[in-house]
Amino acid sequence: MVQTVIFDMDGVIVDTEPVHHYAYFQQFSELNIDVSEEIYASFTGFSTRNTFQKLKELFPLDNEVEDLIQRKRTIFNDAFDNKKDLTLLDGVEKLIKDLHSNGMQLIVASSASKVTIDRVFTRFNLHQYFTHIVSGEDFPNSKPHPAIFEFAAGLSVAPKENCIVIEDSTNGVVAAKAAGIFCVGYNSEHSKMQDLSKADIIINHFDELSFEKIIRY
């Protein structure tokens, strides 16, 4: 029986992707590099550090990775604070409250930085529902490497066989399966360029999930 649900954050709990997209492309313009939407989509699930490490392989960038990270976060934070229409994804708050009220352990395992996760969780008052927050910035390798989910499962009150992951990206699904964890692929309108075919099940709306359904996985 499932006892722990591990949530990705971006694209699953909240859609900050438009803010990330704006921040990255603003910075690409500053750096005078031409990053296609296809290349950008391949970074979904990457930490900021791994994104810039990859970009330094693809483009002639002399900037230090740390400096690139800090500039991107500055642009992102300014945009985040000014984006008044940032909301939780439809149905996810109801699901989180349903799971929490029925004693399900909730963990977030996101490629986002601790600062960004905290900003989102504070804005939407989510800290009360989650026992642990795991950030991709603490791992040398981003999804699709399974490290973040292996670590999150290690924080579970139950063995990983009694955990599930909810993910919306190709890299996230691959990471969850590589960690040996049952994966729900969330096929949202924001993840159309992502391949969720390796997920154990695919949902199109959080109304398709509930405590009663999840404990039977």
PDB file of C-alpha atoms in Angstrom:
ATOM      1  CA  MET A   1       0.000   0.000   0.000  1.00  0.00           C
ATOM      2  CA  VAL A   2       1.281   3.453  -0.893  1.00  0.00           C
ATOM      3  CA  GLN A   3       2.310   5.472   2.157  1.00  0.00           C
ATOM      4  CA  THR A   4       4.365   8.272   0.599  1.00  0.00           C
ATOM      5  CA  VAL A   5       3.749  10.516  -2.400  1.00  0.00           C
ATOM      6  CA  ILE A   6       6.759  12.343  -3.822  1.00  0.00           C
ATOM      7  CA  PHE A   7       5.774  15.424  -5.808  1.00  0.00           C
ATOM      8  CA  ASP A   8       7.811  17.254  -8.374  1.00  0.00           C
ATOM      9  CA  MET A   9       7.066  20.983  -8.037  1.00  0.00           C
ATOM     10  CA  ASP A  10       7.405  22.856 -11.327  1.00  0.00           C
ATOM     11  CA  GLY A  11       4.639  21.746 -13.657  1.00  0.00           C
ATOM     12  CA  VAL A  12       3.027  19.560 -10.986  1.00  0.00           C
ATOM     13  CA  ILE A  13       2.247  21.789  -8.011  1.00  0.00           C
ATOM     14  CA  VAL A  14       2.705  25.205  -9.595  1.00  0.00           C
ATOM     15  CA  ASP A  15       3.546  26.351 -13.085  1.00  0.00           C
ATOM     16  CA  THR A  16       6.551  28.612 -12.647  1.00  0.00           C
ATOM     17  CA  GLU A  17       7.839  27.477 -16.047  1.00  0.00           C
ATOM     18  CA  PRO A  18       6.755  30.715 -17.826  1.00  0.00           C
ATOM     19  CA  VAL A  19       8.791  32.670 -15.267  1.00  0.00           C
ATOM     20  CA  HIS A  20      11.810  30.382 -15.742  1.00  0.00           C
ATOM     21  CA  HIS A  21      11.399  30.634 -19.520  1.00  0.00           C
ATOM     22  CA  TYR A  22      11.327  34.422 -19.343  1.00  0.00           C
ATOM     23  CA  ALA A  23      14.379  34.538 -17.044  1.00  0.00           C
ATOM     24  CA  TYR A  24      16.450  32.122 -19.118  1.00  0.00           C
ATOM     25  CA  PHE A  25      15.684  33.760 -22.461  1.00  0.00           C
ATOM     26  CA  GLN A  26      16.305  37.218 -21.025  1.00  0.00           C
ATOM     27  CA  GLN A  27      19.706  35.929 -19.968  1.00  0.00           C
ATOM     28  CA  PHE A  28      20.343  34.177 -23.290  1.00  0.00           C
ATOM     29  CA  SER A  29      19.776  37.543 -24.949  1.00  0.00           C
ATOM     30  CA  GLU A  30      22.253  39.184 -22.573  1.00  0.00           C
ATOM     31  CA  LEU A  31      24.788  36.453 -23.349  1.00  0.00           C
ATOM     32  CA  ASN A  32      24.107  36.760 -27.081  1.00  0.00           C
ATOM     33  CA  ILE A  33      23.503  33.034 -27.552  1.00  0.00           C
ATOM     34  CA  ASP A  34      20.767  31.552 -29.744  1.00  0.00           C
ATOM     35  CA  VAL A  35      19.075  28.775 -27.749  1.00  0.00           C
ATOM     36  CA  SER A  36      16.229  27.108 -29.625  1.00  0.00           C
ATOM     37  CA  GLU A  37      12.992  26.085 -27.939  1.00  0.00           C
ATOM     38  CA  GLU A  38      13.910  22.470 -28.695  1.00  0.00           C
ATOM     39  CA  ILE A  39      17.224  22.750 -26.848  1.00  0.00           C
ATOM     40  CA  TYR A  40      15.516  24.568 -23.997  1.00  0.00           C
ATOM     41  CA  ALA A  41      12.854  21.839 -23.697  1.00  0.00           C
ATOM     42  CA  SER A  42      15.610  19.230 -23.321  1.00  0.00           C
ATOM     43  CA  PHE A  43      16.658  20.952 -20.076  1.00  0.00           C
ATOM     44  CA  THR A  44      13.299  20.296 -18.402  1.00  0.00           C
ATOM     45  CA  GLY A  45      14.002  18.661 -15.040  1.00  0.00           C
ATOM     46  CA  PHE A  46      17.589  19.981 -14.964  1.00  0.00           C
ATOM     47  CA  SER A  47      18.822  22.060 -12.038  1.00  0.00           C
ATOM     48  CA  THR A  48      19.969  25.585 -12.918  1.00  0.00           C
ATOM     49  CA  ARG A  49      23.568  24.463 -12.408  1.00  0.00           C
ATOM     50  CA  ASN A  50      23.280  21.514 -14.787  1.00  0.00           C
ATOM     51  CA  THR A  51      21.489  23.704 -17.345  1.00  0.00           C
ATOM     52  CA  PHE A  52      24.375  26.161 -17.471  1.00  0.00           C
ATOM     53  CA  GLN A  53      26.965  23.395 -17.438  1.00  0.00           C
ATOM     54  CA  LYS A  54      25.277  21.976 -20.532  1.00  0.00           C
ATOM     55  CA  LEU A  55      25.004  25.402 -22.140  1.00  0.00           C
ATOM     56  CA  LYS A  56      28.754  25.909 -21.660  1.00  0.00           C
ATOM     57  CA  GLU A  57      29.274  22.690 -23.624  1.00  0.00           C
ATOM     58  CA  LEU A  58      27.006  23.912 -26.431  1.00  0.00           C
ATOM     59  CA  PHE A  59      27.999  27.579 -26.639  1.00  0.00           C
ATOM     60  CA  PRO A  60      31.233  29.578 -26.253  1.00  0.00           C
ATOM     61  CA  LEU A  61      30.523  30.989 -22.789  1.00  0.00           C
ATOM     62  CA  ASP A  62      33.455  32.261 -20.726  1.00  0.00           C
ATOM     63  CA  ASN A  63      31.274  33.099 -17.718  1.00  0.00           C
ATOM     64  CA  GLU A  64      31.641  31.060 -14.543  1.00  0.00           C
ATOM     65  CA  VAL A  65      28.689  28.769 -13.832  1.00  0.00           C
ATOM     66  CA  GLU A  66      28.154  30.372 -10.408  1.00  0.00           C
ATOM     67  CA  ASP A  67      27.880  33.836 -11.967  1.00  0.00           C
ATOM     68  CA  LEU A  68      25.409  32.557 -14.563  1.00  0.00           C
ATOM     69  CA  ILE A  69      23.304  30.940 -11.840  1.00  0.00           C
ATOM     70  CA  GLN A  70      23.164  34.095  -9.744  1.00  0.00           C
ATOM     71  CA  ARG A  71      22.180  36.280 -12.696  1.00  0.00           C
ATOM     72  CA  LYS A  72      19.403  33.894 -13.714  1.00  0.00           C
ATOM     73  CA  ARG A  73      18.052  33.788 -10.154  1.00  0.00           C
ATOM     74  CA  THR A  74      18.039  37.568  -9.962  1.00  0.00           C
ATOM     75  CA  ILE A  75      15.987  37.848 -13.156  1.00  0.00           C
ATOM     76  CA  PHE A  76      13.696  35.004 -11.998  1.00  0.00           C
ATOM     77  CA  ASN A  77      13.100  36.471  -8.526  1.00  0.00           C
ATOM     78  CA  ASP A  78      12.251  39.902  -9.933  1.00  0.00           C
ATOM     79  CA  ALA A  79       9.789  38.341 -12.383  1.00  0.00           C
ATOM     80  CA  PHE A  80       8.346  35.977  -9.740  1.00  0.00           C
ATOM     81  CA  ASP A  81       7.578  38.851  -7.375  1.00  0.00           C
ATOM     82  CA  ASN A  82       5.845  40.795 -10.126  1.00  0.00           C
ATOM     83  CA  LYS A  83       3.781  37.899 -11.516  1.00  0.00           C
ATOM     84  CA  LYS A  84       0.394  38.307  -9.833  1.00  0.00           C
ATOM     85  CA  ASP A  85      -1.352  35.517 -11.779  1.00  0.00           C
ATOM     86  CA  LEU A  86       0.894  32.705 -10.514  1.00  0.00           C
ATOM     87  CA  THR A  87      -1.434  29.988  -9.207  1.00  0.00           C
ATOM     88  CA  LEU A  88      -1.375  26.359  -8.129  1.00  0.00           C
ATOM     89  CA  LEU A  89      -2.245  23.936 -10.905  1.00  0.00           C
ATOM     90  CA  ASP A  90      -5.906  23.025 -11.120  1.00  0.00           C
ATOM     91  CA  GLY A  91      -6.879  20.349  -8.616  1.00  0.00           C
ATOM     92  CA  VAL A  92      -3.482  19.877  -6.953  1.00  0.00           C
ATOM     93  CA  GLU A  93      -4.306  21.716  -3.715  1.00  0.00           C
ATOM     94  CA  LYS A  94      -7.423  19.563  -3.227  1.00  0.00           C
ATOM     95  CA  LEU A  95      -5.318  16.423  -3.812  1.00  0.00           C
ATOM     96  CA  ILE A  96      -2.593  17.552  -1.390  1.00  0.00           C
ATOM     97  CA  LYS A  97      -5.157  18.263   1.338  1.00  0.00           C
ATOM     98  CA  ASP A  98      -6.941  14.956   0.691  1.00  0.00           C
ATOM     99  CA  LEU A  99      -3.724  12.961   0.962  1.00  0.00           C
ATOM    100  CA  HIS A 100      -2.490  14.862   4.024  1.00  0.00           C
ATOM    101  CA  SER A 101      -5.801  14.570   5.900  1.00  0.00           C
ATOM    102  CA  ASN A 102      -5.728  10.802   5.368  1.00  0.00           C
ATOM    103  CA  GLY A 103      -2.232  10.445   6.840  1.00  0.00           C
ATOM    104  CA  MET A 104      -0.262  10.120   3.605  1.00  0.00           C
ATOM    105  CA  GLN A 105       3.326  11.330   3.867  1.00  0.00           C
ATOM    106  CA  LEU A 106       4.128  14.012   1.276  1.00  0.00           C
ATOM    107  CA  ILE A 107       7.627  14.907   0.071  1.00  0.00           C
ATOM    108  CA  VAL A 108       8.609  17.380  -2.627  1.00  0.00           C
ATOM    109  CA  ALA A 109      11.625  16.506  -4.807  1.00  0.00           C
ATOM    110  CA  SER A 110      12.233  19.356  -7.237  1.00  0.00           C
ATOM    111  CA  SER A 111      15.092  20.408  -9.470  1.00  0.00           C
ATOM    112  CA  ALA A 112      14.413  23.974  -8.315  1.00  0.00           C
ATOM    113  CA  SER A 113      16.670  25.681  -5.791  1.00  0.00           C
ATOM    114  CA  LYS A 114      15.765  25.696  -2.091  1.00  0.00           C
ATOM    115  CA  VAL A 115      15.123  29.438  -2.358  1.00  0.00           C
ATOM    116  CA  THR A 116      12.623  29.000  -5.203  1.00  0.00           C
ATOM    117  CA  ILE A 117      10.852  26.080  -3.505  1.00  0.00           C
ATOM    118  CA  ASP A 118      10.557  28.102  -0.311  1.00  0.00           C
ATOM    119  CA  ARG A 119       9.174  31.118  -2.202  1.00  0.00           C
ATOM    120  CA  VAL A 120       6.478  28.952  -3.783  1.00  0.00           C
ATOM    121  CA  PHE A 121       5.650  27.060  -0.586  1.00  0.00           C
ATOM    122  CA  THR A 122       5.458  30.270   1.449  1.00  0.00           C
ATOM    123  CA  ARG A 123       3.306  32.032  -1.142  1.00  0.00           C
ATOM    124  CA  PHE A 124       0.773  29.178  -1.194  1.00  0.00           C
ATOM    125  CA  ASN A 125       1.106  28.053   2.455  1.00  0.00           C
ATOM    126  CA  LEU A 126       2.220  24.527   1.551  1.00  0.00           C
ATOM    127  CA  HIS A 127       4.898  23.844   4.193  1.00  0.00           C
ATOM    128  CA  GLN A 128       2.288  22.415   6.580  1.00  0.00           C
ATOM    129  CA  TYR A 129       1.539  19.467   4.294  1.00  0.00           C
ATOM    130  CA  PHE A 130       5.059  18.222   3.473  1.00  0.00           C
ATOM    131  CA  THR A 131       7.456  16.410   5.791  1.00  0.00           C
ATOM    132  CA  HIS A 132      10.533  17.006   3.624  1.00  0.00           C
ATOM    133  CA  ILE A 133      11.717  19.289   0.832  1.00  0.00           C
ATOM    134  CA  VAL A 134      14.451  17.945  -1.447  1.00  0.00           C
ATOM    135  CA  SER A 135      16.166  20.324  -3.877  1.00  0.00           C
ATOM    136  CA  GLY A 136      18.072  19.340  -6.984  1.00  0.00           C
ATOM    137  CA  GLU A 137      20.770  21.872  -6.152  1.00  0.00           C
ATOM    138  CA  ASP A 138      22.087  19.385  -3.566  1.00  0.00           C
ATOM    139  CA  PHE A 139      22.933  16.766  -6.189  1.00  0.00           C
ATOM    140  CA  PRO A 140      25.719  16.852  -8.799  1.00  0.00           C
ATOM    141  CA  ASN A 141      23.482  15.207 -11.404  1.00  0.00           C
ATOM    142  CA  SER A 142      19.980  16.368 -12.371  1.00  0.00           C
ATOM    143  CA  LYS A 143      17.056  14.246 -13.495  1.00  0.00           C
ATOM    144  CA  PRO A 144      17.061  11.903 -15.454  1.00  0.00           C
ATOM    145  CA  HIS A 145      19.678  10.745 -12.922  1.00  0.00           C
ATOM    146  CA  PRO A 146      17.713   8.981 -10.153  1.00  0.00           C
ATOM    147  CA  ALA A 147      19.678  10.444  -7.209  1.00  0.00           C
ATOM    148  CA  ILE A 148      17.048  12.973  -6.111  1.00  0.00           C
ATOM    149  CA  PHE A 149      14.271  10.381  -6.022  1.00  0.00           C
ATOM    150  CA  GLU A 150      16.466   7.763  -4.358  1.00  0.00           C
ATOM    151  CA  PHE A 151      17.232  10.303  -1.641  1.00  0.00           C
ATOM    152  CA  ALA A 152      13.571  11.329  -1.297  1.00  0.00           C
ATOM    153  CA  ALA A 153      12.504   7.689  -1.007  1.00  0.00           C
ATOM    154  CA  GLY A 154      15.117   7.292   1.736  1.00  0.00           C
ATOM    155  CA  LEU A 155      13.214   9.936   3.731  1.00  0.00           C
ATOM    156  CA  SER A 156       9.972   8.001   3.407  1.00  0.00           C
ATOM    157  CA  VAL A 157       8.313   6.290   6.346  1.00  0.00           C
ATOM    158  CA  ALA A 158       7.999   3.264   4.078  1.00  0.00           C
ATOM    159  CA  PRO A 159      10.215   1.346   1.609  1.00  0.00           C
ATOM    160  CA  LYS A 160      10.312   2.717  -1.926  1.00  0.00           C
ATOM    161  CA  GLU A 161       7.929  -0.035  -3.031  1.00  0.00           C
ATOM    162  CA  ASN A 162       5.311   1.895  -1.051  1.00  0.00           C
ATOM    163  CA  CYS A 163       6.140   5.267  -2.622  1.00  0.00           C
ATOM    164  CA  ILE A 164       4.919   6.919  -5.797  1.00  0.00           C
ATOM    165  CA  VAL A 165       6.271   9.887  -7.739  1.00  0.00           C
ATOM    166  CA  ILE A 166       4.165  12.445  -9.612  1.00  0.00           C
ATOM    167  CA  GLU A 167       6.089  13.967 -12.527  1.00  0.00           C
ATOM    168  CA  ASP A 168       5.340  15.980 -15.661  1.00  0.00           C
ATOM    169  CA  SER A 169       8.650  15.814 -17.558  1.00  0.00           C
ATOM    170  CA  THR A 170      10.502  13.250 -19.646  1.00  0.00           C
ATOM    171  CA  ASN A 171      13.589  13.549 -17.447  1.00  0.00           C
ATOM    172  CA  GLY A 172      11.547  13.307 -14.256  1.00  0.00           C
ATOM    173  CA  VAL A 173       9.712  10.168 -15.328  1.00  0.00           C
ATOM    174  CA  VAL A 174      12.969   8.508 -16.415  1.00  0.00           C
ATOM    175  CA  ALA A 175      14.554   9.450 -13.071  1.00  0.00           C
ATOM    176  CA  ALA A 176      11.650   8.023 -11.059  1.00  0.00           C
ATOM    177  CA  LYS A 177      11.692   4.735 -12.961  1.00  0.00           C
ATOM    178  CA  ALA A 178      15.495   4.506 -12.727  1.00  0.00           C
ATOM    179  CA  ALA A 179      15.061   4.847  -8.952  1.00  0.00           C
ATOM    180  CA  GLY A 180      12.628   1.922  -9.071  1.00  0.00           C
ATOM    181  CA  ILE A 181       9.598   3.940  -7.964  1.00  0.00           C
ATOM    182  CA  PHE A 182       6.044   3.784  -9.348  1.00  0.00           C
ATOM    183  CA  CYS A 183       5.502   6.930 -11.420  1.00  0.00           C
ATOM    184  CA  VAL A 184       2.365   8.873 -12.267  1.00  0.00           C
ATOM    185  CA  GLY A 185       2.898  11.017 -15.355  1.00  0.00           C
ATOM    186  CA  TYR A 186       0.939  14.275 -15.264  1.00  0.00           C
ATOM    187  CA  ASN A 187       0.126  15.251 -18.825  1.00  0.00           C
ATOM    188  CA  SER A 188      -0.685  18.916 -18.352  1.00  0.00           C
ATOM    189  CA  GLU A 189      -1.181  21.567 -20.987  1.00  0.00           C
ATOM    190  CA  HIS A 190       2.238  22.878 -19.978  1.00  0.00           C
ATOM    191  CA  SER A 191       4.111  19.637 -20.746  1.00  0.00           C
ATOM    192  CA  LYS A 192       3.147  18.967 -24.346  1.00  0.00           C
ATOM    193  CA  MET A 193       6.778  18.635 -25.476  1.00  0.00           C
ATOM    194  CA  GLN A 194       7.451  15.972 -22.833  1.00  0.00           C
ATOM    195  CA  ASP A 195       7.406  12.181 -23.335  1.00  0.00           C
ATOM    196  CA  LEU A 196       5.622  10.524 -20.393  1.00  0.00           C
ATOM    197  CA  SER A 197       5.337   7.094 -22.008  1.00  0.00           C
ATOM    198  CA  LYS A 198       7.621   5.416 -19.448  1.00  0.00           C
ATOM    199  CA  ALA A 199       5.292   6.371 -16.566  1.00  0.00           C
ATOM    200  CA  ASP A 200       3.262   3.577 -14.981  1.00  0.00           C
ATOM    201  CA  ILE A 201       0.065   5.556 -15.482  1.00  0.00           C
ATOM    202  CA  ILE A 202      -0.679   8.916 -17.108  1.00  0.00           C
ATOM    203  CA  ILE A 203      -3.295  11.383 -15.894  1.00  0.00           C
ATOM    204  CA  ASN A 204      -4.574  14.548 -17.552  1.00  0.00           C
ATOM    205  CA  HIS A 205      -6.061  16.174 -14.444  1.00  0.00           C
ATOM    206  CA  PHE A 206      -5.600  15.805 -10.698  1.00  0.00           C
ATOM    207  CA  ASP A 207      -9.278  14.934 -10.364  1.00  0.00           C
ATOM    208  CA  GLU A 208      -8.163  11.499 -11.576  1.00  0.00           C
ATOM    209  CA  LEU A 209      -6.213  10.992  -8.334  1.00  0.00           C
ATOM    210  CA  SER A 210      -7.358  10.709  -4.730  1.00  0.00           C
ATOM    211  CA  PHE A 211      -6.240   9.050  -1.502  1.00  0.00           C
ATOM    212  CA  GLU A 212      -8.576   6.117  -2.136  1.00  0.00           C
ATOM    213  CA  LYS A 213      -7.164   5.551  -5.637  1.00  0.00           C
ATOM    214  CA  ILE A 214      -3.510   6.051  -4.719  1.00  0.00           C
ATOM    215  CA  ILE A 215      -3.439   3.539  -1.850  1.00  0.00           C
ATOM    216  CA  ARG A 216      -4.391   0.852  -4.370  1.00  0.00           C
ATOM    217  CA  TYR A 217      -1.367   1.415  -6.642  1.00  0.00           C
TER     218      TYR A 217
END
